[in-house]
């Protein structure tokens, strides 16, 4: 036994030397961890993962390992550790791996974000994918799995900001450091609303994680919609054809970059589109490594990773900046109670609900003002605005409540002054809320609303409303 162990250690040392050079070229790891590179050997291989003997005592969950094949070096992440076997999910699919191949421990995956990353589009492994040359690393390396700042030392969230999107600035205004979810079915308008929000000018930096998007949409999002913010934006992209490991890593890399900026005092906007695809990627990885599903097809790790990610956003410790997170959640078949929507809603400071029926009416962005909530709205509104919004919501409620009745001609004008008022004003309010990505952000949403209500029509609209 002793003999065998000595042999293994010797083999490891030999392998470590062989791989020492690769450390610098593949991925980004702390230098100390590149020197300590114990190795093991592939024991079993299956579609989603392989197991390694001889590494269990050295690796931690989330550590990276490397494997050299004929076509280059491949990385994998340790997703499960048993006394004799470590389970590894390959980062990229199609890795040619064989029984007995040597696997080297690389340690925690780290990023060294730098201000020069602004304006760049990178992969989840922080490799440039925009053809603009290599990335320059910053001074400090940060592991992509990190803890949120201690809650008692975090600054408070109390400073409102304007997004330029009227439907949000009026009904669910936001504060710096807030975490907001946008909930809607597919094709309802989440990505478009996110791209409009990404233009908000209250931020020093913007970090965008595009997870599981169609490749075509990525350039559209980055090039067409960001406008002036492009120069202060880092985009981390893992498209739908990339491996679940990369899709799982993209938001983690993005928040690690956001934390770098936050710690140097910046107010950062973090956008994740979509968190559902992140959760689905975690599920794919977990299921491949044998974790049983617990909640309607989702394994438990999904429900621990989601809050861990979102908790890292928010205000930093006193004296640093903040991370305002706006994330999209795809609600399966327009069912707003699916497990991912349910579990994220509870850990957010607000949710914007978008309805397919509004989109079908052409009321873009199809935000439902009655169902959307910003839990920090009170800090962003003035007391007068708060009162006004509560009156507007009552009017909209009246309008919607009586819409069937009015449709069949069952309402006689004059019989309820509130309904009469609603009939007159709500169409104007709805018109004010309409906004497309091609239109400039609104610097004063309440001003626009007041002007429209005063005129009894929306400025610029062709048809005066009856
Ligand atoms: N604010 C908007 N103004 C005009 N059209 C919009 C708006 N938001 C969404 N759309 C339309 O809806 C389509 C789907 O929107 P998208 O944001 O891609 O949805 P999702 O991300 O929810 O799947 C867009 O291609 C566009 O035609
Ligand atoms: Mg989308």
CSV table of C-alpha atoms and ligand atoms in Angstrom, one decimal:
chain,number,residue,atom,x,y,z
A,1,UNK,CA,0.0,0.0,0.0
A,2,UNK,CA,2.8,2.4,1.0
A,3,UNK,CA,4.7,1.4,-2.1
A,4,UNK,CA,1.7,2.1,-4.3
A,5,UNK,CA,1.1,5.5,-2.7
A,6,UNK,CA,4.8,6.5,-3.2
A,7,UNK,CA,4.5,5.4,-6.8
A,8,UNK,CA,1.4,7.5,-7.3
A,9,UNK,CA,3.0,10.5,-5.8
A,10,UNK,CA,6.0,10.0,-8.0
A,11,UNK,CA,3.8,9.7,-11.0
A,12,UNK,CA,1.9,12.8,-9.9
A,13,UNK,CA,5.2,14.8,-9.6
A,14,UNK,CA,6.2,13.6,-13.1
A,15,UNK,CA,2.8,14.5,-14.5
A,16,UNK,CA,2.9,17.8,-12.7
A,17,UNK,CA,6.2,18.7,-14.4
A,18,UNK,CA,4.7,17.7,-17.7
A,19,UNK,CA,1.7,20.0,-17.2
A,20,UNK,CA,3.5,22.9,-15.5
A,21,UNK,CA,3.9,24.8,-18.8
A,22,UNK,CA,0.3,24.4,-19.7
A,23,UNK,CA,-0.9,26.2,-16.6
A,24,UNK,CA,-0.1,29.6,-18.1
A,25,UNK,CA,-1.9,28.9,-21.3
A,26,UNK,CA,-5.1,27.4,-20.3
A,27,UNK,CA,-7.6,29.2,-18.1
A,28,UNK,CA,-6.6,31.4,-15.2
A,29,UNK,CA,-5.4,29.9,-12.0
A,30,UNK,CA,-3.5,31.2,-8.9
A,31,UNK,CA,0.3,30.7,-9.5
A,32,UNK,CA,0.6,28.7,-6.2
A,33,UNK,CA,-2.0,26.3,-7.4
A,34,UNK,CA,-0.2,25.7,-10.7
A,35,UNK,CA,2.8,24.5,-8.8
A,36,UNK,CA,0.7,22.2,-6.6
A,37,UNK,CA,-0.6,20.0,-9.3
A,38,UNK,CA,-1.4,16.5,-8.0
A,39,UNK,CA,-2.8,14.1,-10.6
A,40,UNK,CA,-5.0,11.1,-10.9
A,41,UNK,CA,-6.2,8.7,-13.6
A,42,UNK,CA,-9.5,8.4,-15.5
A,43,UNK,CA,-11.5,5.4,-14.2
A,44,UNK,CA,-14.8,5.6,-15.9
A,45,UNK,CA,-16.3,7.7,-18.7
A,46,UNK,CA,-19.9,8.5,-19.6
A,47,UNK,CA,-21.7,11.1,-21.7
A,48,UNK,CA,-21.8,13.9,-19.2
A,49,UNK,CA,-18.9,13.2,-17.0
A,50,UNK,CA,-15.8,11.1,-16.2
A,51,UNK,CA,-14.5,9.9,-12.9
A,52,UNK,CA,-10.9,10.1,-11.7
A,53,UNK,CA,-9.1,7.9,-9.2
A,54,UNK,CA,-6.3,9.3,-7.0
A,55,UNK,CA,-7.5,12.9,-6.8
A,56,UNK,CA,-10.2,12.7,-4.1
A,57,UNK,CA,-8.0,13.9,-1.3
A,58,UNK,CA,-6.6,16.8,-3.2
A,59,UNK,CA,-9.6,18.4,-4.9
A,60,UNK,CA,-12.5,20.5,-3.6
A,61,UNK,CA,-15.9,20.8,-5.1
A,62,UNK,CA,-15.7,23.4,-7.9
A,63,UNK,CA,-11.9,22.9,-8.5
A,64,UNK,CA,-10.8,22.7,-12.1
A,65,UNK,CA,-8.7,19.8,-13.5
A,66,UNK,CA,-6.8,19.6,-16.8
A,67,UNK,CA,-6.4,16.7,-19.2
A,68,UNK,CA,-4.1,16.7,-22.2
A,69,UNK,CA,-5.4,15.0,-25.3
A,70,UNK,CA,-3.9,14.9,-28.8
A,71,UNK,CA,-5.8,18.0,-29.8
A,72,UNK,CA,-4.7,20.1,-26.8
A,73,UNK,CA,-5.5,20.7,-23.2
A,74,UNK,CA,-9.0,20.4,-21.9
A,75,UNK,CA,-10.5,21.6,-18.6
A,76,UNK,CA,-13.1,20.0,-16.4
A,77,UNK,CA,-14.8,21.0,-13.1
A,78,UNK,CA,-15.0,18.7,-10.1
A,79,UNK,CA,-18.7,18.3,-9.4
A,80,UNK,CA,-18.7,15.5,-6.9
A,81,UNK,CA,-16.1,13.9,-4.7
A,82,UNK,CA,-16.3,10.4,-3.2
A,83,UNK,CA,-13.6,8.7,-1.1
A,84,UNK,CA,-12.1,6.9,-4.2
A,85,UNK,CA,-13.4,8.9,-7.1
A,86,UNK,CA,-13.7,12.5,-8.2
A,87,UNK,CA,-16.5,13.2,-10.7
A,88,UNK,CA,-15.5,15.7,-13.4
A,89,UNK,CA,-17.7,17.5,-16.0
A,90,UNK,CA,-15.7,18.6,-19.0
A,91,UNK,CA,-15.9,22.3,-19.7
A,92,UNK,CA,-16.1,21.8,-23.5
A,93,UNK,CA,-18.0,18.9,-25.1
A,94,UNK,CA,-16.3,16.4,-27.4
A,95,UNK,CA,-13.2,15.9,-25.3
A,96,UNK,CA,-11.4,12.8,-26.5
A,97,UNK,CA,-10.7,11.1,-23.2
A,98,UNK,CA,-9.6,7.5,-22.4
A,99,UNK,CA,-9.4,5.2,-19.4
A,100,UNK,CA,-6.2,5.7,-17.6
A,101,UNK,CA,-5.5,9.2,-18.9
A,102,UNK,CA,-3.7,11.5,-16.5
A,103,UNK,CA,-5.8,14.3,-14.9
A,104,UNK,CA,-4.1,17.2,-13.2
A,105,UNK,CA,-5.6,19.4,-10.5
A,106,UNK,CA,-5.6,23.1,-11.3
A,107,UNK,CA,-7.4,24.5,-8.3
A,108,UNK,CA,-10.2,27.1,-8.1
A,109,UNK,CA,-10.9,28.9,-11.3
A,110,UNK,CA,-10.0,32.6,-10.9
A,111,UNK,CA,-10.3,35.7,-12.9
A,112,UNK,CA,-8.2,38.9,-12.7
A,113,UNK,CA,-10.5,41.5,-14.1
A,114,UNK,CA,-9.1,44.8,-15.3
A,115,UNK,CA,-10.6,48.1,-16.3
A,116,UNK,CA,-9.2,47.4,-19.8
A,117,UNK,CA,-11.9,44.7,-20.1
A,118,UNK,CA,-14.5,47.3,-20.7
A,119,UNK,CA,-15.8,47.4,-24.2
A,120,UNK,CA,-14.9,43.7,-24.6
A,121,UNK,CA,-16.9,40.5,-25.2
A,122,UNK,CA,-15.4,37.5,-23.5
A,123,UNK,CA,-16.3,33.8,-23.0
A,124,UNK,CA,-17.2,32.3,-19.6
A,125,UNK,CA,-13.5,31.4,-19.3
A,126,UNK,CA,-12.6,35.0,-19.8
A,127,UNK,CA,-11.1,34.5,-23.2
A,128,UNK,CA,-11.8,37.3,-25.8
A,129,UNK,CA,-14.3,36.3,-28.5
A,130,UNK,CA,-14.5,39.7,-30.1
A,131,UNK,CA,-11.4,39.5,-32.2
A,132,UNK,CA,-9.9,42.6,-30.5
A,133,UNK,CA,-6.7,40.9,-29.3
A,134,UNK,CA,-5.8,39.4,-25.9
A,135,UNK,CA,-7.2,40.5,-22.6
A,136,UNK,CA,-4.8,42.2,-20.1
A,137,UNK,CA,-5.2,40.7,-16.6
A,138,UNK,CA,-5.6,42.9,-13.5
A,139,UNK,CA,-3.5,42.6,-10.3
A,140,UNK,CA,-5.9,40.7,-8.2
A,141,UNK,CA,-7.2,37.2,-8.9
A,142,UNK,CA,-10.7,36.3,-7.7
A,143,UNK,CA,-12.2,32.9,-7.5
A,144,UNK,CA,-15.5,32.7,-9.5
A,145,UNK,CA,-17.2,30.9,-6.6
A,146,UNK,CA,-17.1,33.5,-3.8
A,147,UNK,CA,-19.3,34.5,-0.8
A,148,UNK,CA,-21.4,37.6,-0.6
A,149,UNK,CA,-20.1,40.4,1.7
A,150,UNK,CA,-21.2,39.9,5.3
A,151,UNK,CA,-24.8,41.3,5.6
A,152,UNK,CA,-24.2,43.5,8.6
A,153,UNK,CA,-21.3,45.3,7.0
A,154,UNK,CA,-23.2,45.9,3.7
A,155,UNK,CA,-24.2,49.5,2.9
A,156,UNK,CA,-28.0,50.1,2.8
A,157,UNK,CA,-29.9,50.4,-0.4
A,158,UNK,CA,-31.6,53.8,-0.5
A,159,UNK,CA,-30.6,55.8,-3.5
A,160,UNK,CA,-33.0,55.7,-6.4
A,161,UNK,CA,-32.0,56.0,-10.1
A,162,UNK,CA,-33.8,56.4,-13.4
A,163,UNK,CA,-33.7,53.7,-16.0
A,164,UNK,CA,-35.2,55.8,-18.8
A,165,UNK,CA,-37.9,53.2,-19.3
A,166,UNK,CA,-41.2,54.9,-18.3
A,167,UNK,CA,-43.1,51.7,-17.4
A,168,UNK,CA,-40.4,51.0,-14.7
A,169,UNK,CA,-39.5,54.5,-13.6
A,170,UNK,CA,-43.2,55.3,-12.9
A,171,UNK,CA,-44.6,52.1,-11.4
A,172,UNK,CA,-41.6,50.2,-10.1
A,173,UNK,CA,-38.7,52.6,-9.7
A,174,UNK,CA,-35.3,51.1,-8.7
A,175,UNK,CA,-32.5,51.8,-6.3
A,176,UNK,CA,-28.8,51.3,-6.7
A,177,UNK,CA,-27.9,47.9,-5.3
A,178,UNK,CA,-31.3,46.4,-5.9
A,179,UNK,CA,-31.9,43.0,-7.4
A,180,UNK,CA,-34.7,42.9,-9.9
A,181,UNK,CA,-36.2,40.0,-11.9
A,182,UNK,CA,-38.0,40.3,-15.2
A,183,UNK,CA,-40.5,37.5,-15.5
A,184,UNK,CA,-42.1,36.5,-18.8
A,185,UNK,CA,-42.7,33.7,-21.3
A,186,UNK,CA,-40.5,33.2,-24.3
A,187,UNK,CA,-40.7,35.9,-27.0
A,188,UNK,CA,-42.6,38.3,-24.8
A,189,UNK,CA,-39.8,41.0,-24.6
A,190,UNK,CA,-37.4,40.2,-21.8
A,191,UNK,CA,-34.2,40.6,-23.7
A,192,UNK,CA,-35.5,43.8,-25.4
A,193,UNK,CA,-36.4,45.3,-22.0
A,194,UNK,CA,-33.0,44.3,-20.6
A,195,UNK,CA,-31.2,45.9,-23.5
A,196,UNK,CA,-33.2,49.1,-22.9
A,197,UNK,CA,-32.3,49.0,-19.2
A,198,UNK,CA,-28.6,48.5,-20.0
A,199,UNK,CA,-28.5,52.0,-21.4
A,200,UNK,CA,-29.3,53.5,-18.0
A,201,UNK,CA,-26.7,56.3,-17.4
A,202,UNK,CA,-26.4,56.1,-13.6
A,203,UNK,CA,-23.7,53.4,-13.7
A,204,UNK,CA,-20.0,53.5,-13.9
A,205,UNK,CA,-19.8,50.1,-15.3
A,206,UNK,CA,-22.1,47.5,-16.9
A,207,UNK,CA,-21.5,43.8,-16.9
A,208,UNK,CA,-23.7,41.6,-19.0
A,209,UNK,CA,-24.0,37.8,-18.9
A,210,UNK,CA,-25.8,36.4,-21.9
A,211,UNK,CA,-26.5,32.7,-21.1
A,212,UNK,CA,-28.0,30.3,-23.5
A,213,UNK,CA,-29.0,33.0,-26.0
A,214,UNK,CA,-29.1,32.4,-29.7
A,215,UNK,CA,-25.7,33.4,-31.2
A,216,UNK,CA,-27.5,35.9,-33.5
A,217,UNK,CA,-29.0,37.8,-30.6
A,218,UNK,CA,-25.7,38.4,-28.9
A,219,UNK,CA,-24.3,40.8,-31.4
A,220,UNK,CA,-27.7,42.6,-31.7
A,221,UNK,CA,-27.8,43.0,-28.0
A,222,UNK,CA,-24.2,44.3,-27.7
A,223,UNK,CA,-23.8,46.4,-30.8
A,224,UNK,CA,-27.2,47.8,-31.5
A,225,UNK,CA,-28.7,48.6,-28.1
A,226,UNK,CA,-25.9,49.6,-25.7
A,227,UNK,CA,-25.2,53.0,-27.2
A,228,UNK,CA,-22.9,55.1,-25.1
A,229,UNK,CA,-22.7,52.4,-22.5
A,230,UNK,CA,-20.8,50.1,-24.8
A,231,UNK,CA,-17.4,51.6,-23.8
A,232,UNK,CA,-18.0,50.8,-20.1
A,233,UNK,CA,-19.5,47.4,-20.6
A,234,UNK,CA,-18.0,43.9,-20.3
A,235,UNK,CA,-20.1,41.2,-21.9
A,236,UNK,CA,-19.7,37.6,-20.9
A,237,UNK,CA,-21.3,35.2,-23.4
A,238,UNK,CA,-22.2,31.5,-23.4
A,239,UNK,CA,-24.5,30.8,-26.3
A,240,UNK,CA,-27.1,27.9,-26.4
A,241,UNK,CA,-24.7,25.6,-28.3
A,242,UNK,CA,-22.0,25.8,-25.7
A,243,UNK,CA,-21.6,23.2,-22.9
A,244,UNK,CA,-23.7,23.4,-19.8
A,245,UNK,CA,-20.5,24.0,-17.8
A,246,UNK,CA,-19.8,27.2,-19.8
A,247,UNK,CA,-23.4,28.3,-19.5
A,248,UNK,CA,-23.3,27.7,-15.8
A,249,UNK,CA,-20.0,29.7,-15.5
A,250,UNK,CA,-21.0,32.8,-17.5
A,251,UNK,CA,-23.0,34.5,-14.7
A,252,UNK,CA,-20.4,33.5,-12.1
A,253,UNK,CA,-17.6,35.0,-14.2
A,254,UNK,CA,-19.8,38.1,-14.8
A,255,UNK,CA,-20.5,38.7,-11.1
A,256,UNK,CA,-16.8,38.2,-10.3
A,257,UNK,CA,-16.0,41.0,-12.8
A,258,UNK,CA,-18.8,43.1,-11.3
A,259,UNK,CA,-17.3,42.6,-7.8
A,260,UNK,CA,-14.0,43.8,-9.0
A,261,UNK,CA,-15.5,47.1,-10.2
A,262,UNK,CA,-17.7,47.4,-7.1
A,263,UNK,CA,-14.7,47.0,-4.8
A,264,UNK,CA,-13.0,49.9,-6.4
A,265,UNK,CA,-16.0,52.0,-5.7
A,266,UNK,CA,-18.0,51.8,-8.9
A,267,UNK,CA,-21.8,51.5,-9.1
A,268,UNK,CA,-22.1,48.5,-11.4
A,269,UNK,CA,-25.2,47.3,-13.4
A,270,UNK,CA,-25.2,43.5,-13.8
A,271,UNK,CA,-27.5,42.0,-16.3
A,272,UNK,CA,-28.1,38.3,-16.6
A,273,UNK,CA,-30.2,37.0,-19.5
A,274,UNK,CA,-31.4,34.5,-18.6
A,275,UNK,CA,-31.2,33.1,-15.1
A,276,UNK,CA,-33.4,30.2,-16.2
A,277,UNK,CA,-30.8,29.0,-18.7
A,278,UNK,CA,-28.3,29.3,-15.9
A,279,UNK,CA,-30.5,27.1,-13.7
A,280,UNK,CA,-31.1,24.6,-16.5
A,281,UNK,CA,-27.3,24.4,-17.1
A,282,UNK,CA,-26.8,23.6,-13.4
A,283,UNK,CA,-29.4,21.0,-13.7
A,284,UNK,CA,-27.7,19.4,-16.7
A,285,UNK,CA,-24.4,19.3,-14.9
A,286,UNK,CA,-26.0,17.9,-11.7
A,287,UNK,CA,-28.0,15.3,-13.4
A,288,UNK,CA,-25.0,14.2,-15.4
A,289,UNK,CA,-23.0,13.6,-12.2
A,290,UNK,CA,-25.9,11.6,-10.6
A,291,UNK,CA,-27.5,14.2,-8.3
A,292,UNK,CA,-31.2,13.2,-8.0
A,293,UNK,CA,-33.9,15.7,-8.9
A,294,UNK,CA,-36.0,16.9,-6.0
A,295,UNK,CA,-38.3,19.7,-7.1
A,296,UNK,CA,-40.3,19.1,-10.3
A,297,UNK,CA,-37.2,17.8,-12.1
A,298,UNK,CA,-34.7,20.1,-10.5
A,299,UNK,CA,-31.9,18.9,-8.3
A,300,UNK,CA,-31.2,20.6,-4.9
A,301,UNK,CA,-28.0,22.3,-6.1
A,302,UNK,CA,-30.1,24.6,-8.4
A,303,UNK,CA,-31.8,26.0,-5.4
A,304,UNK,CA,-28.5,26.7,-3.5
A,305,UNK,CA,-26.6,28.1,-6.5
A,306,UNK,CA,-29.4,30.6,-7.4
A,307,UNK,CA,-29.4,32.4,-4.1
A,308,UNK,CA,-25.6,32.2,-3.9
A,309,UNK,CA,-25.3,34.0,-7.2
A,310,UNK,CA,-28.0,36.6,-6.4
A,311,UNK,CA,-26.8,37.3,-2.9
A,312,UNK,CA,-23.4,38.4,-4.3
A,313,UNK,CA,-25.2,41.3,-6.0
A,314,UNK,CA,-26.4,44.2,-4.0
A,315,UNK,CA,-24.6,46.9,-2.1
A,316,UNK,CA,-21.0,46.3,-1.1
A,317,UNK,CA,-19.4,46.9,2.2
A,318,UNK,CA,-19.4,50.6,3.4
A,319,UNK,CA,-17.0,52.6,1.3
A,320,UNK,CA,-17.3,50.4,-1.8
A,321,UNK,CA,-19.7,50.6,-4.7
A,322,UNK,CA,-22.8,48.5,-5.4
A,323,UNK,CA,-24.0,45.9,-7.9
A,324,UNK,CA,-27.5,46.5,-9.2
A,325,UNK,CA,-28.7,43.2,-10.7
A,326,UNK,CA,-31.4,42.9,-13.3
A,327,UNK,CA,-32.0,39.4,-14.4
A,328,UNK,CA,-34.6,37.7,-16.7
A,329,UNK,CA,-36.5,34.6,-15.8
A,330,UNK,CA,-38.3,32.6,-18.4
A,331,UNK,CA,-41.6,31.4,-17.1
A,332,UNK,CA,-42.3,28.0,-18.5
A,333,UNK,CA,-45.5,28.1,-20.7
A,334,UNK,CA,-46.4,31.4,-19.1
A,335,UNK,CA,-46.8,29.7,-15.8
A,336,UNK,CA,-45.5,32.2,-13.3
A,337,UNK,CA,-45.2,29.5,-10.6
A,338,UNK,CA,-42.7,27.2,-12.1
A,339,UNK,CA,-39.9,26.2,-9.6
A,340,UNK,CA,-37.2,28.5,-10.9
A,341,UNK,CA,-39.6,31.5,-11.0
A,342,UNK,CA,-40.8,30.7,-7.6
A,343,UNK,CA,-37.5,30.3,-5.9
A,344,UNK,CA,-36.0,33.4,-7.5
A,345,UNK,CA,-38.9,35.6,-6.7
A,346,UNK,CA,-38.3,35.1,-3.0
A,347,UNK,CA,-34.7,36.2,-3.2
A,348,UNK,CA,-35.2,39.3,-5.3
A,349,UNK,CA,-36.0,42.9,-4.2
A,350,UNK,CA,-38.7,43.2,-6.9
A,351,UNK,CA,-40.2,41.7,-10.0
A,352,UNK,CA,-41.4,43.0,-13.3
A,353,UNK,CA,-44.1,40.9,-14.8
A,354,UNK,CA,-44.6,41.0,-18.6
A,355,UNK,CA,-47.8,39.6,-20.1
A,356,UNK,CA,-48.1,38.0,-23.5
A,357,UNK,CA,-51.5,39.5,-23.9
A,358,UNK,CA,-50.1,43.1,-23.7
A,359,UNK,CA,-47.4,42.2,-26.3
A,360,UNK,CA,-50.1,40.9,-28.6
A,361,UNK,CA,-51.9,44.2,-28.3
A,362,UNK,CA,-48.7,45.9,-29.3
A,363,UNK,CA,-48.2,47.5,-25.9
A,364,UNK,CA,-44.4,47.2,-25.7
A,365,UNK,CA,-42.7,46.9,-23.3
A,366,UNK,CA,-45.5,44.6,-22.1
A,367,UNK,CA,-45.0,45.3,-18.4
A,368,UNK,CA,-48.1,44.7,-16.3
A,369,UNK,CA,-48.1,47.7,-13.9
A,370,UNK,CA,-50.4,46.1,-11.4
A,371,UNK,CA,-48.5,42.8,-11.1
A,372,UNK,CA,-45.0,44.3,-11.0
A,373,UNK,CA,-43.4,45.3,-7.7
A,374,UNK,CA,-40.3,47.0,-6.7
A,375,UNK,CA,-39.8,46.5,-3.0
A,376,UNK,CA,-37.6,49.6,-2.8
A,377,UNK,CA,-39.9,51.8,-4.8
A,378,UNK,CA,-40.7,53.9,-1.7
A,379,UNK,CA,-37.1,55.0,-1.5
A,380,UNK,CA,-37.1,56.0,-5.1
A,381,UNK,CA,-40.4,57.9,-5.3
A,382,UNK,CA,-41.1,61.3,-3.7
A,383,UNK,CA,-44.1,61.2,-1.4
A,384,UNK,CA,-46.2,63.0,-4.1
A,385,UNK,CA,-45.1,60.5,-6.7
A,386,UNK,CA,-46.0,57.6,-4.4
A,387,UNK,CA,-49.5,59.0,-3.9
A,388,UNK,CA,-49.9,59.6,-7.6
A,389,UNK,CA,-48.9,56.1,-8.5
A,390,UNK,CA,-51.3,54.6,-6.0
A,391,UNK,CA,-54.1,56.6,-7.7
A,392,UNK,CA,-53.0,55.6,-11.1
A,393,UNK,CA,-53.0,51.9,-10.1
A,394,UNK,CA,-56.5,52.3,-8.7
A,395,UNK,CA,-57.6,53.8,-12.0
A,396,UNK,CA,-56.0,51.1,-14.1
A,397,UNK,CA,-57.6,48.5,-11.9
A,398,UNK,CA,-61.0,50.0,-12.4
A,399,UNK,CA,-60.4,50.2,-16.1
A,400,UNK,CA,-59.4,46.5,-16.4
A,401,UNK,CA,-62.1,45.3,-14.1
A,402,UNK,CA,-64.8,46.9,-16.1
A,403,UNK,CA,-63.4,46.1,-19.6
A,404,UNK,CA,-65.6,43.1,-20.2
A,405,UNK,CA,-68.7,45.0,-19.1
A,406,UNK,CA,-67.8,48.0,-21.3
A,407,UNK,CA,-67.1,45.7,-24.2
A,408,UNK,CA,-70.6,44.3,-24.2
A,409,UNK,CA,-72.0,47.8,-23.8
A,410,UNK,CA,-73.1,47.1,-20.2
A,411,UNK,CA,-71.7,50.4,-18.8
A,412,UNK,CA,-73.6,53.6,-19.1
A,413,UNK,CA,-71.2,56.7,-19.0
A,414,UNK,CA,-71.9,58.9,-16.0
A,415,UNK,CA,-73.0,56.1,-13.7
A,416,UNK,CA,-69.6,55.9,-11.9
A,417,UNK,CA,-67.3,58.9,-11.9
A,418,UNK,CA,-64.3,56.7,-11.1
A,419,UNK,CA,-64.9,54.5,-14.1
A,420,UNK,CA,-65.5,57.6,-16.3
A,421,UNK,CA,-62.2,59.0,-15.2
A,422,UNK,CA,-60.5,55.7,-15.9
A,423,UNK,CA,-61.9,55.5,-19.4
A,424,UNK,CA,-60.6,58.9,-20.1
A,425,UNK,CA,-57.1,58.6,-18.6
A,426,UNK,CA,-56.0,55.0,-18.6
A,427,UNK,CA,-55.6,54.8,-22.5
A,428,UNK,CA,-53.4,57.9,-22.2
A,429,UNK,CA,-51.3,56.3,-19.4
A,430,UNK,CA,-51.0,53.1,-21.5
A,431,UNK,CA,-49.8,55.2,-24.4
A,432,UNK,CA,-47.2,56.9,-22.3
A,433,UNK,CA,-45.8,53.6,-21.2
A,434,UNK,CA,-45.2,52.4,-24.7
A,435,UNK,CA,-41.5,52.6,-25.6
A,436,UNK,CA,-39.3,50.8,-28.2
A,437,UNK,CA,-35.6,50.3,-28.1
A,438,UNK,CA,-35.3,52.7,-31.0
A,439,UNK,CA,-36.6,55.6,-28.9
A,440,UNK,CA,-34.3,57.5,-26.6
A,441,UNK,CA,-34.5,56.8,-22.9
A,442,UNK,CA,-36.9,59.1,-21.1
A,443,UNK,CA,-35.1,61.5,-18.7
A,444,UNK,CA,-38.3,62.4,-16.8
A,445,UNK,CA,-41.0,59.7,-16.9
A,446,UNK,CA,-43.4,61.5,-14.5
A,447,UNK,CA,-43.0,64.7,-16.5
A,448,UNK,CA,-43.9,62.8,-19.7
A,449,UNK,CA,-47.0,61.4,-18.0
A,450,UNK,CA,-48.0,64.7,-16.6
A,451,UNK,CA,-47.7,66.4,-20.0
A,452,UNK,CA,-49.7,63.7,-21.7
A,453,UNK,CA,-52.5,63.8,-19.1
A,454,UNK,CA,-52.6,67.6,-19.2
A,455,UNK,CA,-53.0,67.6,-23.0
A,456,UNK,CA,-55.4,64.7,-22.9
A,457,UNK,CA,-53.3,63.1,-25.5
A,458,UNK,CA,-49.8,61.8,-26.0
A,459,UNK,CA,-47.5,64.3,-27.6
A,460,UNK,CA,-46.4,62.8,-31.0
A,461,UNK,CA,-49.2,60.2,-31.2
A,462,UNK,CA,-51.1,60.6,-34.4
A,463,UNK,CA,-54.5,59.8,-33.1
A,464,UNK,CA,-56.0,61.9,-30.4
A,465,UNK,CA,-57.6,59.4,-27.9
A,466,UNK,CA,-61.2,59.5,-27.1
B,1,LIG,N1,-40.1,47.4,-26.4
B,1,LIG,C1,-40.4,46.7,-27.5
B,1,LIG,N2,-40.7,47.5,-28.6
B,1,LIG,C2,-41.0,46.9,-29.8
B,1,LIG,N3,-41.0,45.5,-30.0
B,1,LIG,C3,-40.6,44.8,-29.0
B,1,LIG,C4,-40.3,45.3,-27.7
B,1,LIG,N4,-40.0,44.3,-26.8
B,1,LIG,C5,-40.1,43.2,-27.6
B,1,LIG,N5,-40.5,43.4,-28.8
B,1,LIG,C6,-40.7,42.4,-29.9
B,1,LIG,O1,-40.8,41.1,-29.3
B,1,LIG,C7,-39.8,40.3,-29.9
B,1,LIG,C8,-39.3,39.3,-28.8
B,1,LIG,O2,-38.7,40.0,-27.8
B,1,LIG,P1,-37.5,39.4,-26.9
B,1,LIG,O3,-37.0,40.6,-26.1
B,1,LIG,O4,-36.5,38.7,-27.8
B,1,LIG,O5,-38.2,38.4,-26.1
B,1,LIG,P2,-37.7,37.3,-25.0
B,1,LIG,O6,-36.3,37.8,-24.6
B,1,LIG,O7,-38.7,37.4,-23.8
B,1,LIG,O8,-37.7,36.0,-25.6
B,1,LIG,C9,-38.8,41.2,-30.4
B,1,LIG,O9,-38.1,40.6,-31.5
B,1,LIG,C10,-39.6,42.4,-30.9
B,1,LIG,O10,-40.1,42.2,-32.1
B,2,LIG,MG1,-34.5,36.6,-24.8
